[in-house]
mmCIF file of C-alpha atoms in Angstrom:
data_model
loop_
_atom_site.group_PDB
_atom_site.id
_atom_site.type_symbol
_atom_site.label_atom_id
_atom_site.label_comp_id
_atom_site.label_asym_id
_atom_site.label_seq_id
_atom_site.Cartn_x
_atom_site.Cartn_y
_atom_site.Cartn_z
ATOM 1 C CA SER A 261 179.735 14.868 52.218
ATOM 2 C CA ALA A 262 182.116 18.218 51.495
ATOM 3 C CA VAL A 263 185.463 19.034 53.597
ATOM 4 C CA ILE A 264 185.510 22.084 54.558
ATOM 5 C CA SER A 265 189.424 24.168 55.303
ATOM 6 C CA GLN A 266 188.676 27.593 57.025
ATOM 7 C CA LYS A 267 191.534 29.963 58.036
ATOM 8 C CA PRO A 268 192.451 31.145 60.096
ATOM 9 C CA SER A 269 190.971 29.524 62.990
ATOM 10 C CA ARG A 270 191.242 32.473 65.256
ATOM 11 C CA ASP A 271 193.012 35.999 65.365
ATOM 12 C CA ILE A 272 193.072 39.075 67.734
ATOM 13 C CA CYS A 273 193.160 42.209 65.449
ATOM 14 C CA GLN A 274 193.528 45.968 66.003
ATOM 15 C CA ARG A 275 190.405 48.228 65.534
ATOM 16 C CA GLY A 276 190.386 49.975 62.503
ATOM 17 C CA THR A 277 192.244 46.987 60.574
ATOM 18 C CA SER A 278 190.996 44.606 58.445
ATOM 19 C CA LEU A 279 191.161 40.616 58.336
ATOM 20 C CA THR A 280 190.052 38.470 54.973
ATOM 21 C CA ILE A 281 189.046 34.850 56.432
ATOM 22 C CA GLN A 282 189.389 32.436 53.727
ATOM 23 C CA CYS A 283 187.207 29.219 52.732
ATOM 24 C CA GLN A 284 188.745 26.049 51.117
ATOM 25 C CA VAL A 285 186.215 23.541 49.810
ATOM 26 C CA ASP A 286 187.248 19.916 48.721
ATOM 27 C CA SER A 287 184.480 19.560 45.853
ATOM 28 C CA GLN A 288 183.033 22.047 43.386
ATOM 29 C CA VAL A 289 180.103 23.230 45.364
ATOM 30 C CA THR A 290 177.152 25.379 43.575
ATOM 31 C CA MET A 291 176.044 27.568 46.987
ATOM 32 C CA MET A 292 178.670 29.153 49.344
ATOM 33 C CA PHE A 293 177.583 30.840 52.446
ATOM 34 C CA TRP A 294 179.156 33.259 55.285
ATOM 35 C CA TYR A 295 177.275 33.729 58.565
ATOM 36 C CA ARG A 296 178.224 34.854 62.063
ATOM 37 C CA GLN A 297 177.572 33.885 65.352
ATOM 38 C CA GLN A 298 178.439 36.118 68.561
ATOM 39 C CA PRO A 299 178.755 34.501 71.557
ATOM 40 C CA GLY A 300 175.822 32.554 72.820
ATOM 41 C CA GLN A 301 173.957 32.935 70.021
ATOM 42 C CA SER A 302 172.379 31.487 66.822
ATOM 43 C CA LEU A 303 173.816 31.837 63.492
ATOM 44 C CA THR A 304 172.762 34.722 61.094
ATOM 45 C CA LEU A 305 173.828 34.751 57.466
ATOM 46 C CA ILE A 306 176.073 37.627 56.086
ATOM 47 C CA ALA A 307 176.087 36.905 52.319
ATOM 48 C CA THR A 308 175.670 34.443 49.689
ATOM 49 C CA ALA A 309 178.868 34.332 47.860
ATOM 50 C CA ASN A 310 178.033 33.971 44.205
ATOM 51 C CA GLN A 311 180.591 32.562 41.641
ATOM 52 C CA GLY A 312 181.634 34.986 39.080
ATOM 53 C CA SER A 313 178.830 37.523 40.283
ATOM 54 C CA GLU A 314 178.538 40.070 43.510
ATOM 55 C CA ALA A 315 177.515 38.363 46.706
ATOM 56 C CA THR A 316 174.101 38.810 47.986
ATOM 57 C CA TYR A 317 173.717 40.462 51.268
ATOM 58 C CA GLU A 318 171.478 40.246 53.724
ATOM 59 C CA SER A 319 169.926 43.192 55.668
ATOM 60 C CA GLY A 320 172.040 44.846 58.144
ATOM 61 C CA PHE A 321 175.335 43.871 55.850
ATOM 62 C CA VAL A 322 176.724 45.833 53.250
ATOM 63 C CA ILE A 323 179.511 45.149 50.639
ATOM 64 C CA ASP A 324 182.004 47.615 51.986
ATOM 65 C CA LYS A 325 182.256 46.155 55.520
ATOM 66 C CA PHE A 326 182.261 42.536 54.338
ATOM 67 C CA PRO A 327 183.715 42.213 50.807
ATOM 68 C CA ILE A 328 183.219 38.694 49.829
ATOM 69 C CA SER A 329 185.585 37.077 47.105
ATOM 70 C CA ARG A 330 184.051 34.035 45.193
ATOM 71 C CA PRO A 331 186.725 33.495 42.133
ATOM 72 C CA ASN A 332 185.599 29.188 41.618
ATOM 73 C CA LEU A 333 183.285 26.647 42.551
ATOM 74 C CA THR A 334 185.624 25.720 45.844
ATOM 75 C CA PHE A 335 187.235 28.663 47.098
ATOM 76 C CA SER A 336 185.778 32.222 48.997
ATOM 77 C CA THR A 337 187.309 34.761 51.469
ATOM 78 C CA LEU A 338 185.338 37.196 53.395
ATOM 79 C CA THR A 339 186.913 40.350 54.682
ATOM 80 C CA VAL A 340 185.889 42.055 57.612
ATOM 81 C CA SER A 341 186.859 45.760 57.412
ATOM 82 C CA ASN A 342 188.022 48.929 59.314
ATOM 83 C CA MET A 343 186.761 46.379 62.624
ATOM 84 C CA SER A 344 185.794 47.300 65.923
ATOM 85 C CA PRO A 345 185.231 45.967 68.877
ATOM 86 C CA GLU A 346 181.582 45.026 67.646
ATOM 87 C CA ASP A 347 182.955 42.886 64.772
ATOM 88 C CA SER A 348 184.502 40.096 67.392
ATOM 89 C CA SER A 349 182.708 37.077 66.907
ATOM 90 C CA ILE A 350 182.870 33.634 65.358
ATOM 91 C CA TYR A 351 182.578 34.179 61.526
ATOM 92 C CA LEU A 352 181.598 30.287 59.898
ATOM 93 C CA CYS A 353 182.102 29.333 56.288
ATOM 94 C CA SER A 354 178.845 27.178 54.856
ATOM 95 C CA VAL A 355 178.637 24.922 51.793
ATOM 96 C CA GLY A 356 175.107 23.175 50.757
ATOM 97 C CA ASP A 357 172.374 23.320 48.311
ATOM 98 C CA PHE A 358 169.555 24.834 48.889
ATOM 99 C CA GLY A 359 167.541 22.289 49.944
ATOM 100 C CA SER A 360 169.739 19.960 51.322
ATOM 101 C CA GLU A 361 172.173 19.499 54.103
ATOM 102 C CA ALA A 362 174.629 22.481 54.763
ATOM 103 C CA PHE A 363 178.655 22.212 55.897
ATOM 104 C CA PHE A 364 180.171 24.036 58.274
ATOM 105 C CA GLY A 365 183.326 25.236 58.229
ATOM 106 C CA GLN A 366 185.341 25.204 61.773
ATOM 107 C CA GLY A 367 184.986 29.035 62.126
ATOM 108 C CA THR A 368 187.021 31.686 62.578
ATOM 109 C CA ARG A 369 187.014 33.903 66.030
ATOM 110 C CA LEU A 370 187.621 37.142 65.796
ATOM 111 C CA THR A 371 188.415 39.087 68.467
ATOM 112 C CA VAL A 372 188.983 43.258 67.623
ATOM 113 C CA VAL A 373 190.964 45.249 70.260
ATOM 114 C CA GLY B 240 160.822 36.033 54.460
ATOM 115 C CA GLU B 241 160.971 32.985 56.216
ATOM 116 C CA ASN B 242 161.274 33.208 60.366
ATOM 117 C CA VAL B 243 162.147 30.226 62.696
ATOM 118 C CA GLU B 244 161.339 30.695 66.525
ATOM 119 C CA GLN B 245 162.737 28.055 68.505
ATOM 120 C CA HIS B 246 161.819 27.024 72.254
ATOM 121 C CA PRO B 247 162.669 26.609 74.774
ATOM 122 C CA SER B 248 166.098 28.454 74.851
ATOM 123 C CA THR B 249 167.746 26.581 77.881
ATOM 124 C CA LEU B 250 166.777 23.072 79.013
ATOM 125 C CA SER B 251 167.945 20.880 81.565
ATOM 126 C CA VAL B 252 167.405 17.299 81.842
ATOM 127 C CA GLN B 253 168.277 14.423 84.115
ATOM 128 C CA GLU B 254 169.942 11.451 82.301
ATOM 129 C CA GLY B 255 168.207 9.025 80.535
ATOM 130 C CA ASP B 256 164.956 11.759 80.499
ATOM 131 C CA SER B 257 163.567 12.553 77.361
ATOM 132 C CA ALA B 258 164.342 16.058 75.807
ATOM 133 C CA VAL B 259 161.589 18.264 73.214
ATOM 134 C CA ILE B 260 162.846 21.152 71.544
ATOM 135 C CA LYS B 261 160.298 22.706 69.341
ATOM 136 C CA CYS B 262 160.339 25.131 66.231
ATOM 137 C CA THR B 263 158.157 27.320 64.351
ATOM 138 C CA TYR B 264 158.277 28.473 61.088
ATOM 139 C CA SER B 265 156.517 31.192 59.221
ATOM 140 C CA ASP B 266 156.857 30.325 55.518
ATOM 141 C CA SER B 267 154.475 27.809 54.149
ATOM 142 C CA ALA B 268 156.645 27.359 51.310
ATOM 143 C CA SER B 269 159.303 25.264 53.365
ATOM 144 C CA ASN B 270 160.384 22.232 52.445
ATOM 145 C CA TYR B 271 163.450 21.239 54.227
ATOM 146 C CA PHE B 272 163.910 21.225 58.257
ATOM 147 C CA PRO B 273 167.404 20.194 59.321
ATOM 148 C CA TRP B 274 168.613 20.103 62.881
ATOM 149 C CA TYR B 275 172.014 20.774 64.028
ATOM 150 C CA LYS B 276 174.052 20.193 67.502
ATOM 151 C CA GLN B 277 176.748 22.513 68.134
ATOM 152 C CA GLU B 278 179.411 21.388 71.041
ATOM 153 C CA LEU B 279 181.537 24.005 72.583
ATOM 154 C CA GLY B 280 184.013 25.417 69.934
ATOM 155 C CA LYS B 281 182.946 23.221 67.319
ATOM 156 C CA ARG B 282 181.410 23.743 63.921
ATOM 157 C CA PRO B 283 177.198 22.845 63.840
ATOM 158 C CA GLN B 284 176.860 19.122 62.643
ATOM 159 C CA LEU B 285 173.147 17.912 61.304
ATOM 160 C CA ILE B 286 172.076 15.511 63.265
ATOM 161 C CA ILE B 287 168.507 14.518 61.429
ATOM 162 C CA ASP B 288 166.492 16.520 59.155
ATOM 163 C CA ILE B 289 163.347 16.261 58.028
ATOM 164 C CA ARG B 290 161.396 17.347 54.221
ATOM 165 C CA SER B 291 158.004 18.131 54.269
ATOM 166 C CA ASN B 292 156.531 14.916 52.326
ATOM 167 C CA VAL B 293 157.093 13.094 55.530
ATOM 168 C CA GLY B 294 155.746 13.825 59.415
ATOM 169 C CA GLU B 295 158.210 11.774 61.500
ATOM 170 C CA LYS B 296 162.129 10.599 60.803
ATOM 171 C CA LYS B 297 163.751 8.633 63.714
ATOM 172 C CA ASP B 298 167.563 7.965 64.144
ATOM 173 C CA GLN B 299 168.252 5.969 67.015
ATOM 174 C CA ARG B 300 167.386 8.264 70.159
ATOM 175 C CA ILE B 301 166.502 10.996 67.835
ATOM 176 C CA ALA B 302 163.261 11.691 65.857
ATOM 177 C CA VAL B 303 161.983 14.682 64.442
ATOM 178 C CA THR B 304 158.140 15.315 63.851
ATOM 179 C CA LEU B 305 156.851 17.994 61.519
ATOM 180 C CA ASN B 306 153.141 19.435 61.511
ATOM 181 C CA LYS B 307 153.075 21.473 58.141
ATOM 182 C CA THR B 308 149.359 22.349 58.488
ATOM 183 C CA ALA B 309 150.890 23.803 62.073
ATOM 184 C CA LYS B 310 153.890 25.072 60.838
ATOM 185 C CA HIS B 311 155.994 23.684 63.525
ATOM 186 C CA PHE B 312 158.344 20.627 63.856
ATOM 187 C CA SER B 313 160.514 19.323 67.162
ATOM 188 C CA LEU B 314 163.398 17.550 67.822
ATOM 189 C CA HIS B 315 163.102 14.641 70.655
ATOM 190 C CA ILE B 316 165.610 13.042 72.273
ATOM 191 C CA THR B 317 165.085 9.798 74.004
ATOM 192 C CA GLU B 318 167.018 8.329 77.084
ATOM 193 C CA THR B 319 169.389 11.265 76.870
ATOM 194 C CA GLN B 320 173.347 11.285 77.721
ATOM 195 C CA PRO B 321 175.737 13.783 79.306
ATOM 196 C CA GLU B 322 177.236 13.925 76.220
ATOM 197 C CA ASP B 323 173.887 15.211 74.603
ATOM 198 C CA SER B 324 174.714 18.249 76.525
ATOM 199 C CA ALA B 325 175.460 20.877 73.401
ATOM 200 C CA VAL B 326 173.223 23.385 71.812
ATOM 201 C CA TYR B 327 170.546 22.716 69.139
ATOM 202 C CA PHE B 328 169.404 24.829 66.567
ATOM 203 C CA CYS B 329 166.532 24.232 64.309
ATOM 204 C CA ALA B 330 165.994 25.547 60.666
ATOM 205 C CA ALA B 331 164.245 25.986 57.763
ATOM 206 C CA PHE B 332 165.118 26.411 53.858
ATOM 207 C CA GLY B 333 162.284 28.557 52.484
ATOM 208 C CA ALA B 334 160.955 27.539 48.537
ATOM 209 C CA GLY B 335 162.974 28.465 46.156
ATOM 210 C CA ASN B 336 166.501 30.137 46.168
ATOM 211 C CA THR B 337 166.510 30.799 49.964
ATOM 212 C CA PRO B 338 169.310 30.394 52.334
ATOM 213 C CA LEU B 339 168.861 28.449 55.296
ATOM 214 C CA VAL B 340 167.083 30.387 58.392
ATOM 215 C CA PHE B 341 168.126 29.643 61.381
ATOM 216 C CA GLY B 342 166.062 29.370 64.940
ATOM 217 C CA LYS B 343 167.861 30.941 68.076
ATOM 218 C CA GLY B 344 169.198 27.703 69.576
ATOM 219 C CA THR B 345 168.643 25.703 72.567
ATOM 220 C CA ARG B 346 170.970 24.888 75.209
ATOM 221 C CA LEU B 347 170.620 21.432 76.470
ATOM 222 C CA SER B 348 171.994 20.286 79.932
ATOM 223 C CA VAL B 349 171.897 16.667 80.545
ATOM 224 C CA ILE B 350 172.823 16.142 84.246
ATOM 225 C CA ALA B 351 174.121 12.937 85.442
#
């Protein structure tokens, strides 16, 4: 199993600012994903973080708003840009190969005021 | 793409009773179906999974059944305990390089 360290665990940010969330895995993994979980809701995939190339975004999510970096096989960052209160949510990093168990970071609880 | 529907959205059972949560999926090529448990404030954790080449899998009080023809799979929890109270998510992996798609979740409450 993979051990994922995600930080920060929570933050309160002013609207219009940006926050970068980090995800560190204890072993090399092929696939890394970023999910958003709004209060009381399910997990919605934001994008797949690809090592060495641009992330693959799901419908409704764009690179300008959620830029993602994946410099190597153990690390990724998600930035939430130009934040508004609607961005208040939990953001989760996940790793796992297609067709096998997915592991999750502990999440980042973001509040935008 | 894959679409996963999950029912019910909330479920209350008496301690010791059984709980059943059902999910349907749309992509007939999907081949891996995990179930995750998420306790309040914590990350989702895998509790059981099933692949498309088997119809049922058990792990102590937890079982999952899969009907490929009908494209639905179910989670069964027997002898429920208060610590089973959580939100449960079903999910499906489509064929090829497609990410995990989650159902909307079921909030299970086990009443002592």
